């Protein structure tokens, strides 16, 4: 099959990556199911940028290590003096879960939520909890497909003197049989009277002064008549269980006789934004920065078919986090930041305080290494996202989306692969998720601005490419994780 040409995106030239020569030469394609070594390690950043453009790239290996995970350096005691105090005991560190295994763990962590009944007006965005079978034949009776004349037998045809006709939806319209050689006016969607053998379109007929209809084109038997049951018969399966409810499906359900649908309840999600340094408005100042995740996560989660209860900003307050988790009745709680082991990283201690079960504690993926998944109680989960914005996106796609998809009863998306237009450097041991633009073609162009704290690349992207450990050369086929808005790009 001939490959399509790479998409022409002149407006995005400033975002496209210029990877240097000497990129990894492995030709083995990445796979979302491929196991990766569990040994985590620091990752090199992108290839060197052209002179003068270093600031556009993640830069060095240090850039791939989130500040959240940087352990404070222990100062040595004075020579001959009292040794420095031992640090507070920490729970044992676990090896990071390989990225494919983390996706699988998240997908299998929950069960589909119970079915609920929603009116057609309230079912959009849900998933069918039962197959949709036709409650009636469609159409329910023979109907006219066009405005014109319903004719019986060969022409010419005699029209009624009173000029009456058959209208759509008129229960009082005359439905007596039409005799051979006669015709009657008919509207689109109207019930076809008995005896009618075809419909002559308005533009294909001429009426004489004597009230006779002549067809300007040959009329075949059954022409422009939609026979009863043409689309389906009562009891036919229209769409299977697990189908997302779209506007088109709502229209089909209404036509088939439904007033309400049995759907899987949407997962209810609480979002807790942590960090004293975050501002809700205005320009960054005084060492504080704008909260980018609060405005982003609510709409993103809604696009995944969830019901977002609230987005709350708690700061770095362990007691407030504990109280919020205790009070929440959401199916899933999403936290941002605080998942590492720094002095104000309260997520792990709070989970221990709650007696939660850690299912995934760190993932071998860059960015987003310190993400986690925990079971708070039967049927309730917490996804801890790193505080860096692109790292949080990585956590959304790795842990939150597979879990929410299972809860909502949505089928896993079909695998999508594309060929890289440029080589992408990889981490020695970890998977990398890199923003790309592919516009539904077979070629994916890596984008700049893919550091853990950056959103500029993913804002222009329609997918993240899954780069295996060691990197991928130009021309390698890689898996793509499409972003929720990719269909409208």
Tab-separated table of C-alpha atoms in Angstrom:
chain	number	residue	atom	x	y	z
A	1	UNK	CA	0.000	0.000	0.000
A	2	UNK	CA	1.342	3.376	-0.960
A	3	UNK	CA	2.081	5.625	1.964
A	4	UNK	CA	0.543	9.047	2.123
A	5	UNK	CA	2.767	12.063	1.977
A	6	UNK	CA	3.676	13.733	5.233
A	7	UNK	CA	1.125	16.391	6.206
A	8	UNK	CA	2.039	19.912	5.212
A	9	UNK	CA	1.745	22.083	8.295
A	10	UNK	CA	3.512	25.373	7.547
A	11	UNK	CA	1.891	27.099	10.491
A	12	UNK	CA	3.540	24.581	12.826
A	13	UNK	CA	7.073	24.750	11.452
A	14	UNK	CA	8.291	26.395	14.627
A	15	UNK	CA	7.114	23.354	16.610
A	16	UNK	CA	8.574	20.609	14.453
A	17	UNK	CA	11.545	18.804	15.907
A	18	UNK	CA	14.951	18.971	14.227
A	19	UNK	CA	16.618	15.841	15.538
A	20	UNK	CA	20.323	15.570	14.981
A	21	UNK	CA	22.096	12.833	13.087
A	22	UNK	CA	23.276	9.872	15.087
A	23	UNK	CA	19.830	8.945	16.474
A	24	UNK	CA	19.280	5.362	17.589
A	25	UNK	CA	19.279	2.954	14.677
A	26	UNK	CA	17.125	0.173	16.068
A	27	UNK	CA	14.442	-0.721	13.548
A	28	UNK	CA	12.266	-2.657	15.953
A	29	UNK	CA	8.859	-0.888	16.126
A	30	UNK	CA	7.374	0.090	19.436
A	31	UNK	CA	4.337	-1.707	20.712
A	32	UNK	CA	1.895	-0.768	23.439
A	33	UNK	CA	2.096	-4.395	24.614
A	34	UNK	CA	5.863	-4.665	24.629
A	35	UNK	CA	7.430	-5.328	27.988
A	36	UNK	CA	10.238	-2.975	28.953
A	37	UNK	CA	13.002	-3.501	31.505
A	38	UNK	CA	11.985	-2.532	34.993
A	39	UNK	CA	15.273	-0.885	35.856
A	40	UNK	CA	14.630	2.875	35.846
A	41	UNK	CA	17.341	5.274	34.894
A	42	UNK	CA	17.932	8.858	33.897
A	43	UNK	CA	16.940	9.669	30.345
A	44	UNK	CA	18.743	11.750	27.774
A	45	UNK	CA	16.820	14.672	26.394
A	46	UNK	CA	16.262	15.445	22.731
A	47	UNK	CA	19.107	15.590	20.247
A	48	UNK	CA	21.110	18.822	20.251
A	49	UNK	CA	19.212	21.766	18.838
A	50	UNK	CA	20.600	24.036	16.137
A	51	UNK	CA	22.833	26.837	17.494
A	52	UNK	CA	20.830	29.523	19.201
A	53	UNK	CA	17.777	27.310	19.713
A	54	UNK	CA	18.825	25.312	22.752
A	55	UNK	CA	16.108	26.957	24.827
A	56	UNK	CA	13.432	25.319	22.630
A	57	UNK	CA	14.349	21.798	23.704
A	58	UNK	CA	14.220	19.748	26.894
A	59	UNK	CA	18.007	19.925	26.718
A	60	UNK	CA	19.825	17.497	28.929
A	61	UNK	CA	19.296	14.298	30.790
A	62	UNK	CA	18.474	16.289	33.885
A	63	UNK	CA	15.479	17.767	32.086
A	64	UNK	CA	13.857	14.336	31.929
A	65	UNK	CA	13.991	13.956	35.689
A	66	UNK	CA	11.074	15.722	37.343
A	67	UNK	CA	12.086	18.118	40.118
A	68	UNK	CA	9.493	16.325	42.215
A	69	UNK	CA	11.706	13.233	42.245
A	70	UNK	CA	14.986	14.937	43.049
A	71	UNK	CA	16.032	13.793	46.519
A	72	UNK	CA	17.485	16.479	48.787
A	73	UNK	CA	21.249	16.162	49.212
A	74	UNK	CA	22.411	15.099	52.660
A	75	UNK	CA	24.977	17.512	54.003
A	76	UNK	CA	27.990	15.930	55.690
A	77	UNK	CA	28.652	16.772	59.312
A	78	UNK	CA	31.619	18.967	60.258
A	79	UNK	CA	34.998	17.169	60.326
A	80	UNK	CA	35.514	15.536	63.668
A	81	UNK	CA	32.134	16.796	64.883
A	82	UNK	CA	28.783	15.168	65.441
A	83	UNK	CA	27.661	13.168	62.437
A	84	UNK	CA	24.682	14.503	60.517
A	85	UNK	CA	21.342	13.162	61.751
A	86	UNK	CA	19.948	10.202	59.921
A	87	UNK	CA	17.067	11.124	57.658
A	88	UNK	CA	13.548	10.085	58.662
A	89	UNK	CA	12.853	6.475	57.705
A	90	UNK	CA	11.165	6.118	54.339
A	91	UNK	CA	9.136	3.180	53.047
A	92	UNK	CA	11.073	0.922	50.682
A	93	UNK	CA	11.240	2.102	47.085
A	94	UNK	CA	9.678	-0.177	44.518
A	95	UNK	CA	10.916	-0.752	41.007
A	96	UNK	CA	8.903	1.274	38.524
A	97	UNK	CA	6.251	-0.661	36.610
A	98	UNK	CA	6.986	-1.018	32.880
A	99	UNK	CA	4.715	1.250	30.864
A	100	UNK	CA	2.684	-1.487	29.124
A	101	UNK	CA	2.173	-3.229	32.461
A	102	UNK	CA	0.985	0.011	34.068
A	103	UNK	CA	-1.600	0.519	31.310
A	104	UNK	CA	-2.794	-3.051	31.799
A	105	UNK	CA	-2.945	-2.703	35.584
A	106	UNK	CA	-5.068	0.428	35.269
A	107	UNK	CA	-7.408	-1.206	32.774
A	108	UNK	CA	-7.906	-4.201	35.036
A	109	UNK	CA	-8.161	-2.305	38.329
A	110	UNK	CA	-11.904	-1.688	38.199
A	111	UNK	CA	-15.136	-3.139	36.927
A	112	UNK	CA	-17.828	-1.667	34.745
A	113	UNK	CA	-20.173	0.564	36.703
A	114	UNK	CA	-23.858	-0.357	37.082
A	115	UNK	CA	-26.422	0.372	34.405
A	116	UNK	CA	-28.778	3.323	34.751
A	117	UNK	CA	-31.725	4.466	32.666
A	118	UNK	CA	-31.442	7.844	30.970
A	119	UNK	CA	-33.861	9.720	28.759
A	120	UNK	CA	-32.644	10.329	25.229
A	121	UNK	CA	-31.925	13.924	26.220
A	122	UNK	CA	-29.595	12.745	29.004
A	123	UNK	CA	-27.900	9.747	27.378
A	124	UNK	CA	-25.372	11.504	25.135
A	125	UNK	CA	-21.778	10.538	25.919
A	126	UNK	CA	-22.725	7.417	27.880
A	127	UNK	CA	-22.158	3.843	26.742
A	128	UNK	CA	-24.956	1.388	26.025
A	129	UNK	CA	-25.341	-1.128	28.841
A	130	UNK	CA	-27.493	-3.404	26.691
A	131	UNK	CA	-27.838	-4.095	22.970
A	132	UNK	CA	-30.175	-1.769	21.094
A	133	UNK	CA	-32.829	-3.817	19.306
A	134	UNK	CA	-35.513	-2.335	17.073
A	135	UNK	CA	-38.906	-1.948	18.750
A	136	UNK	CA	-40.616	-1.576	15.372
A	137	UNK	CA	-40.044	-2.072	11.678
A	138	UNK	CA	-38.177	0.813	10.038
A	139	UNK	CA	-39.899	2.312	8.240
A	140	UNK	CA	-43.063	1.222	10.014
A	141	UNK	CA	-45.084	1.409	6.781
A	142	UNK	CA	-44.442	1.962	3.094
A	143	UNK	CA	-43.493	5.614	2.680
A	144	UNK	CA	-42.780	7.948	-0.196
A	145	UNK	CA	-39.129	8.886	-0.624
A	146	UNK	CA	-39.959	11.989	-2.678
A	147	UNK	CA	-42.536	14.706	-3.230
A	148	UNK	CA	-44.549	13.887	-6.335
A	149	UNK	CA	-47.379	11.602	-7.359
A	150	UNK	CA	-48.205	8.098	-6.163
A	151	UNK	CA	-49.195	6.216	-9.313
A	152	UNK	CA	-50.868	2.871	-9.939
A	153	UNK	CA	-50.033	0.828	-13.028
A	154	UNK	CA	-48.740	2.244	-16.315
A	155	UNK	CA	-49.341	5.859	-17.325
A	156	UNK	CA	-50.719	8.251	-18.190
A	157	UNK	CA	-52.620	8.589	-14.931
A	158	UNK	CA	-55.848	10.367	-14.049
A	159	UNK	CA	-55.635	12.766	-11.061
A	160	UNK	CA	-58.558	13.368	-8.674
A	161	UNK	CA	-60.699	16.360	-9.533
A	162	UNK	CA	-60.578	17.777	-6.012
A	163	UNK	CA	-56.758	17.943	-6.157
A	164	UNK	CA	-56.424	16.143	-2.828
A	165	UNK	CA	-53.254	14.340	-1.789
A	166	UNK	CA	-51.471	12.337	0.887
A	167	UNK	CA	-49.438	14.260	3.480
A	168	UNK	CA	-46.836	12.998	5.938
A	169	UNK	CA	-48.197	12.431	9.425
A	170	UNK	CA	-51.804	13.270	8.551
A	171	UNK	CA	-53.890	10.592	10.250
A	172	UNK	CA	-56.990	11.814	8.451
A	173	UNK	CA	-55.510	11.532	4.961
A	174	UNK	CA	-57.520	9.341	2.627
A	175	UNK	CA	-55.894	5.887	2.464
A	176	UNK	CA	-58.315	4.148	0.090
A	177	UNK	CA	-56.627	2.137	-2.679
A	178	UNK	CA	-55.477	3.870	-5.841
A	179	UNK	CA	-56.883	2.190	-8.968
A	180	UNK	CA	-54.801	1.347	-12.038
A	181	UNK	CA	-54.370	4.339	-14.296
A	182	UNK	CA	-54.889	6.781	-11.455
A	183	UNK	CA	-52.527	8.881	-9.316
A	184	UNK	CA	-52.634	11.055	-6.246
A	185	UNK	CA	-50.364	13.809	-4.957
A	186	UNK	CA	-48.006	12.593	-2.198
A	187	UNK	CA	-45.448	14.239	0.124
A	188	UNK	CA	-42.086	12.904	1.237
A	189	UNK	CA	-42.542	10.605	4.224
A	190	UNK	CA	-46.252	10.105	3.668
A	191	UNK	CA	-47.825	6.644	3.880
A	192	UNK	CA	-48.129	5.088	0.425
A	193	UNK	CA	-51.783	4.144	-0.275
A	194	UNK	CA	-52.648	0.556	-1.257
A	195	UNK	CA	-52.386	-0.204	-4.964
A	196	UNK	CA	-49.559	2.266	-5.645
A	197	UNK	CA	-46.767	0.841	-7.805
A	198	UNK	CA	-44.345	3.770	-7.798
A	199	UNK	CA	-43.786	7.470	-7.144
A	200	UNK	CA	-43.193	9.988	-9.914
A	201	UNK	CA	-41.056	12.851	-8.662
A	202	UNK	CA	-42.467	16.349	-9.019
A	203	UNK	CA	-39.699	17.306	-11.449
A	204	UNK	CA	-40.324	14.213	-13.586
A	205	UNK	CA	-44.056	14.693	-14.234
A	206	UNK	CA	-46.275	16.980	-16.318
A	207	UNK	CA	-50.008	17.544	-15.804
A	208	UNK	CA	-52.272	18.453	-18.696
A	209	UNK	CA	-55.269	20.765	-18.587
A	210	UNK	CA	-57.465	17.660	-18.697
A	211	UNK	CA	-55.991	16.469	-15.349
A	212	UNK	CA	-53.779	13.725	-16.740
A	213	UNK	CA	-50.262	13.041	-15.454
A	214	UNK	CA	-47.473	12.109	-17.859
A	215	UNK	CA	-44.013	10.960	-16.688
A	216	UNK	CA	-41.009	12.438	-18.460
A	217	UNK	CA	-38.904	9.443	-17.410
A	218	UNK	CA	-39.511	5.727	-17.220
A	219	UNK	CA	-41.164	4.662	-13.965
A	220	UNK	CA	-40.033	1.352	-12.486
A	221	UNK	CA	-42.035	-0.777	-10.100
A	222	UNK	CA	-41.471	0.416	-6.502
A	223	UNK	CA	-39.648	3.568	-7.632
A	224	UNK	CA	-39.022	6.060	-4.795
A	225	UNK	CA	-40.980	3.969	-2.291
A	226	UNK	CA	-39.338	3.031	0.990
A	227	UNK	CA	-40.877	-0.349	1.810
A	228	UNK	CA	-41.811	-1.273	5.345
A	229	UNK	CA	-38.843	-2.848	7.143
A	230	UNK	CA	-36.311	-1.662	4.559
A	231	UNK	CA	-33.857	-0.598	7.299
A	232	UNK	CA	-34.740	-3.178	9.936
A	233	UNK	CA	-37.418	-5.456	11.267
A	234	UNK	CA	-38.735	-5.428	14.799
A	235	UNK	CA	-36.276	-7.267	17.048
A	236	UNK	CA	-33.259	-6.746	14.781
A	237	UNK	CA	-30.021	-5.844	16.569
A	238	UNK	CA	-29.187	-2.248	15.676
A	239	UNK	CA	-26.003	-1.681	17.700
A	240	UNK	CA	-24.294	-3.843	20.331
A	241	UNK	CA	-23.764	-3.304	24.016
A	242	UNK	CA	-20.766	-1.082	24.750
A	243	UNK	CA	-21.420	1.331	21.883
A	244	UNK	CA	-20.864	5.003	22.805
A	245	UNK	CA	-24.052	7.046	22.604
A	246	UNK	CA	-23.526	9.604	19.856
A	247	UNK	CA	-26.015	12.098	18.375
A	248	UNK	CA	-26.547	9.702	15.451
A	249	UNK	CA	-27.280	6.805	17.822
A	250	UNK	CA	-29.828	8.959	19.661
A	251	UNK	CA	-31.575	9.609	16.368
A	252	UNK	CA	-31.603	5.886	15.545
A	253	UNK	CA	-32.959	5.020	18.987
A	254	UNK	CA	-35.767	7.554	18.635
A	255	UNK	CA	-36.661	6.275	15.156
A	256	UNK	CA	-36.698	2.710	16.509
A	257	UNK	CA	-39.197	3.637	19.218
A	258	UNK	CA	-37.078	4.369	22.303
A	259	UNK	CA	-37.793	7.145	24.825
A	260	UNK	CA	-34.950	6.157	27.164
A	261	UNK	CA	-31.844	4.001	27.110
A	262	UNK	CA	-30.067	1.645	29.477
A	263	UNK	CA	-26.521	2.998	29.741
A	264	UNK	CA	-23.503	2.479	31.969
A	265	UNK	CA	-23.271	5.127	34.631
A	266	UNK	CA	-20.580	7.677	33.956
A	267	UNK	CA	-17.592	7.517	36.305
A	268	UNK	CA	-17.754	10.350	38.845
A	269	UNK	CA	-14.415	12.100	39.262
A	270	UNK	CA	-13.006	14.543	41.815
A	271	UNK	CA	-9.907	16.552	40.862
A	272	UNK	CA	-7.624	17.776	43.660
A	273	UNK	CA	-4.923	20.230	42.593
A	274	UNK	CA	-2.038	20.334	45.058
A	275	UNK	CA	0.704	22.938	45.393
A	276	UNK	CA	1.099	26.179	47.350
A	277	UNK	CA	2.996	27.703	44.442
A	278	UNK	CA	0.001	27.726	42.100
A	279	UNK	CA	-1.923	30.863	41.132
A	280	UNK	CA	-5.501	30.793	39.835
A	281	UNK	CA	-5.246	34.033	37.859
A	282	UNK	CA	-2.896	36.745	36.687
A	283	UNK	CA	0.756	36.588	35.762
A	284	UNK	CA	3.346	34.502	37.616
A	285	UNK	CA	5.066	36.477	40.352
A	286	UNK	CA	6.970	36.079	43.600
A	287	UNK	CA	8.126	32.563	42.787
A	288	UNK	CA	4.579	31.399	42.098
A	289	UNK	CA	3.273	30.059	38.788
A	290	UNK	CA	-0.110	29.695	37.131
A	291	UNK	CA	-2.078	26.511	37.683
A	292	UNK	CA	-2.193	24.934	34.220
A	293	UNK	CA	-3.675	21.595	35.280
A	294	UNK	CA	-6.850	22.842	36.975
A	295	UNK	CA	-8.255	24.424	33.788
A	296	UNK	CA	-7.084	21.485	31.667
A	297	UNK	CA	-8.126	18.397	33.605
A	298	UNK	CA	-11.862	19.066	33.974
A	299	UNK	CA	-12.556	19.422	30.240
A	300	UNK	CA	-10.135	16.603	29.410
A	301	UNK	CA	-11.881	14.209	31.800
A	302	UNK	CA	-15.295	15.285	30.491
A	303	UNK	CA	-14.096	14.466	26.973
A	304	UNK	CA	-13.324	10.958	28.267
A	305	UNK	CA	-16.991	10.526	29.210
A	306	UNK	CA	-16.770	11.198	32.942
A	307	UNK	CA	-18.870	13.326	35.265
A	308	UNK	CA	-16.472	15.783	36.877
A	309	UNK	CA	-17.841	16.591	40.330
A	310	UNK	CA	-15.436	19.399	41.157
A	311	UNK	CA	-11.926	20.730	40.635
A	312	UNK	CA	-10.583	21.766	44.039
A	313	UNK	CA	-7.293	23.460	44.911
A	314	UNK	CA	-5.900	22.330	48.240
A	315	UNK	CA	-2.325	23.607	48.279
A	316	UNK	CA	0.298	21.564	50.124
A	317	UNK	CA	-1.761	20.617	53.174
A	318	UNK	CA	-1.653	17.001	54.330
A	319	UNK	CA	-4.695	17.315	56.591
A	320	UNK	CA	-6.735	19.003	53.849
A	321	UNK	CA	-5.807	16.214	51.443
A	322	UNK	CA	-6.778	13.563	53.991
A	323	UNK	CA	-10.111	15.299	54.676
A	324	UNK	CA	-10.870	15.666	50.970
A	325	UNK	CA	-10.177	12.009	50.244
A	326	UNK	CA	-12.199	10.891	53.243
A	327	UNK	CA	-15.185	13.008	52.231
A	328	UNK	CA	-15.144	12.217	48.528
A	329	UNK	CA	-17.665	9.738	47.174
A	330	UNK	CA	-16.252	9.847	43.650
A	331	UNK	CA	-15.421	6.665	41.786
A	332	UNK	CA	-12.008	8.114	40.943
A	333	UNK	CA	-10.025	10.909	42.564
A	334	UNK	CA	-7.351	12.583	40.449
A	335	UNK	CA	-4.578	14.417	42.299
A	336	UNK	CA	-1.871	16.574	40.750
A	337	UNK	CA	1.580	16.865	42.245
A	338	UNK	CA	2.843	15.533	45.559
A	339	UNK	CA	3.502	12.002	44.290
A	340	UNK	CA	7.282	11.997	44.886
A	341	UNK	CA	9.143	11.981	48.210
A	342	UNK	CA	9.825	15.666	48.874
A	343	UNK	CA	9.053	17.550	52.103
A	344	UNK	CA	5.601	18.670	50.879
A	345	UNK	CA	4.726	15.567	48.832
A	346	UNK	CA	1.802	14.317	50.900
A	347	UNK	CA	0.137	11.788	48.602
A	348	UNK	CA	2.050	8.672	49.708
A	349	UNK	CA	1.796	9.413	53.450
A	350	UNK	CA	-1.911	10.163	53.095
A	351	UNK	CA	-2.548	6.922	51.235
A	352	UNK	CA	-0.785	5.011	54.005
A	353	UNK	CA	-2.875	6.881	56.559
A	354	UNK	CA	-6.036	5.832	54.708
A	355	UNK	CA	-4.905	2.217	54.400
A	356	UNK	CA	-5.085	2.432	50.600
A	357	UNK	CA	-3.638	-0.287	48.372
A	358	UNK	CA	-0.976	0.899	45.943
A	359	UNK	CA	-1.515	-0.814	42.595
A	360	UNK	CA	1.083	1.116	40.581
A	361	UNK	CA	3.802	3.122	42.307
A	362	UNK	CA	5.944	4.743	39.642
A	363	UNK	CA	6.013	3.904	35.944
A	364	UNK	CA	8.998	3.432	33.649
A	365	UNK	CA	7.902	6.211	31.309
A	366	UNK	CA	9.220	9.700	30.530
A	367	UNK	CA	7.782	12.143	31.304
A	368	UNK	CA	5.612	11.155	34.238
A	369	UNK	CA	7.769	8.654	36.112
A	370	UNK	CA	6.291	9.339	39.614
A	371	UNK	CA	2.627	8.687	38.695
A	372	UNK	CA	0.670	6.217	40.819
A	373	UNK	CA	-2.596	4.295	41.062
A	374	UNK	CA	-4.177	3.268	44.364
A	375	UNK	CA	-7.365	1.578	45.514
A	376	UNK	CA	-8.919	3.678	48.276
A	377	UNK	CA	-11.744	1.225	48.942
A	378	UNK	CA	-13.711	-1.339	46.927
A	379	UNK	CA	-14.913	0.489	43.830
A	380	UNK	CA	-12.949	3.675	44.569
A	381	UNK	CA	-9.560	4.599	43.123
A	382	UNK	CA	-7.028	7.392	43.145
A	383	UNK	CA	-4.780	8.345	40.253
A	384	UNK	CA	-1.838	10.476	41.342
A	385	UNK	CA	-0.486	12.603	38.507
A	386	UNK	CA	2.885	14.357	38.625
A	387	UNK	CA	2.742	18.115	38.973
A	388	UNK	CA	4.579	18.912	35.744
A	389	UNK	CA	1.951	19.496	33.033
A	390	UNK	CA	3.188	17.179	30.258
A	391	UNK	CA	4.059	14.563	32.872
A	392	UNK	CA	0.456	14.843	34.093
A	393	UNK	CA	-0.784	14.279	30.526
A	394	UNK	CA	1.372	11.163	30.411
A	395	UNK	CA	-0.274	9.974	33.627
A	396	UNK	CA	-3.729	10.670	32.238
A	397	UNK	CA	-3.093	8.514	29.190
A	398	UNK	CA	-1.240	5.770	31.086
A	399	UNK	CA	-3.388	5.294	34.209
A	400	UNK	CA	-6.520	7.464	34.230
A	401	UNK	CA	-7.859	6.820	30.745
A	402	UNK	CA	-7.604	2.984	30.846
A	403	UNK	CA	-9.237	2.886	34.300
A	404	UNK	CA	-12.050	5.261	33.308
A	405	UNK	CA	-12.617	3.360	30.076
A	406	UNK	CA	-13.180	0.135	32.043
A	407	UNK	CA	-15.527	1.822	34.509
A	408	UNK	CA	-17.578	3.372	31.686
A	409	UNK	CA	-17.735	0.119	29.724
A	410	UNK	CA	-16.006	1.622	26.693
A	411	UNK	CA	-14.113	-0.686	24.355
A	412	UNK	CA	-10.392	-0.150	23.986
A	413	UNK	CA	-9.543	1.915	20.913
A	414	UNK	CA	-8.191	0.106	17.883
A	415	UNK	CA	-4.381	0.220	17.691
A	416	UNK	CA	-3.089	3.057	15.545
A	417	UNK	CA	0.423	3.150	14.169
A	418	UNK	CA	2.276	5.673	12.069
A	419	UNK	CA	5.759	6.111	10.639
A	420	UNK	CA	8.023	8.721	12.229
A	421	UNK	CA	9.180	11.479	9.906
A	422	UNK	CA	12.184	12.112	12.161
A	423	UNK	CA	14.299	10.021	14.504
A	424	UNK	CA	13.403	10.316	18.182
A	425	UNK	CA	15.950	9.689	20.904
A	426	UNK	CA	14.866	7.388	23.673
A	427	UNK	CA	15.524	6.699	27.304
A	428	UNK	CA	17.879	3.741	27.922
A	429	UNK	CA	15.302	1.793	29.949
A	430	UNK	CA	12.012	3.680	29.911
A	431	UNK	CA	9.284	4.269	27.352
A	432	UNK	CA	8.940	7.862	26.119
A	433	UNK	CA	5.678	9.574	25.162
A	434	UNK	CA	6.350	12.323	22.625
A	435	UNK	CA	3.796	14.792	21.178
A	436	UNK	CA	3.319	14.331	17.442
A	437	UNK	CA	1.005	15.558	14.723
A	438	UNK	CA	-0.293	13.075	12.149
A	439	UNK	CA	-3.713	14.382	11.040
A	440	UNK	CA	-4.952	10.821	10.406
A	441	UNK	CA	-2.184	10.106	7.932
A	442	UNK	CA	0.322	7.269	8.072
A	443	UNK	CA	3.177	9.602	9.064
A	444	UNK	CA	3.764	11.241	12.443
A	445	UNK	CA	5.862	14.392	12.865
A	446	UNK	CA	7.479	14.783	16.315
A	447	UNK	CA	7.023	18.207	17.894
A	448	UNK	CA	9.315	20.383	19.972
A	449	UNK	CA	8.498	21.601	23.460
A	450	UNK	CA	8.181	18.125	24.952
A	451	UNK	CA	9.830	18.727	28.312
A	452	UNK	CA	7.946	17.520	31.420
A	453	UNK	CA	6.820	21.049	32.343
A	454	UNK	CA	5.770	22.065	28.811
A	455	UNK	CA	2.339	22.104	27.189
A	456	UNK	CA	3.224	23.975	24.004
A	457	UNK	CA	3.943	20.804	22.043
A	458	UNK	CA	0.921	18.789	23.194
A	459	UNK	CA	-1.379	21.782	22.566
A	460	UNK	CA	-0.510	21.511	18.856
A	461	UNK	CA	-0.461	17.690	18.829
A	462	UNK	CA	-3.193	15.210	18.035
A	463	UNK	CA	-1.397	12.195	19.540
A	464	UNK	CA	1.518	11.051	21.658
A	465	UNK	CA	3.943	8.629	20.037
A	466	UNK	CA	5.046	5.642	22.125
A	467	UNK	CA	8.843	5.545	21.786
A	468	UNK	CA	10.417	2.294	23.029
A	469	UNK	CA	13.523	2.248	25.229
A	470	UNK	CA	16.528	3.134	23.136
A	471	UNK	CA	14.601	5.386	20.766
A	472	UNK	CA	13.229	5.034	17.258
A	473	UNK	CA	14.846	5.961	13.940
A	474	UNK	CA	13.263	7.902	11.137
A	475	UNK	CA	10.822	5.643	9.301
A	476	UNK	CA	10.081	3.445	12.322
A	477	UNK	CA	6.434	2.512	12.875
A	478	UNK	CA	5.316	3.450	16.385
A	479	UNK	CA	2.067	3.238	18.329
A	480	UNK	CA	0.082	6.438	18.747
A	481	UNK	CA	-2.117	7.449	21.673
A	482	UNK	CA	-4.672	9.739	20.094
A	483	UNK	CA	-5.807	12.732	22.114
A	484	UNK	CA	-9.522	13.274	22.802
A	485	UNK	CA	-9.783	16.094	20.278
A	486	UNK	CA	-7.967	14.225	17.487
A	487	UNK	CA	-11.246	13.470	15.700
A	488	UNK	CA	-11.989	17.167	15.269
A	489	UNK	CA	-8.455	18.179	14.266
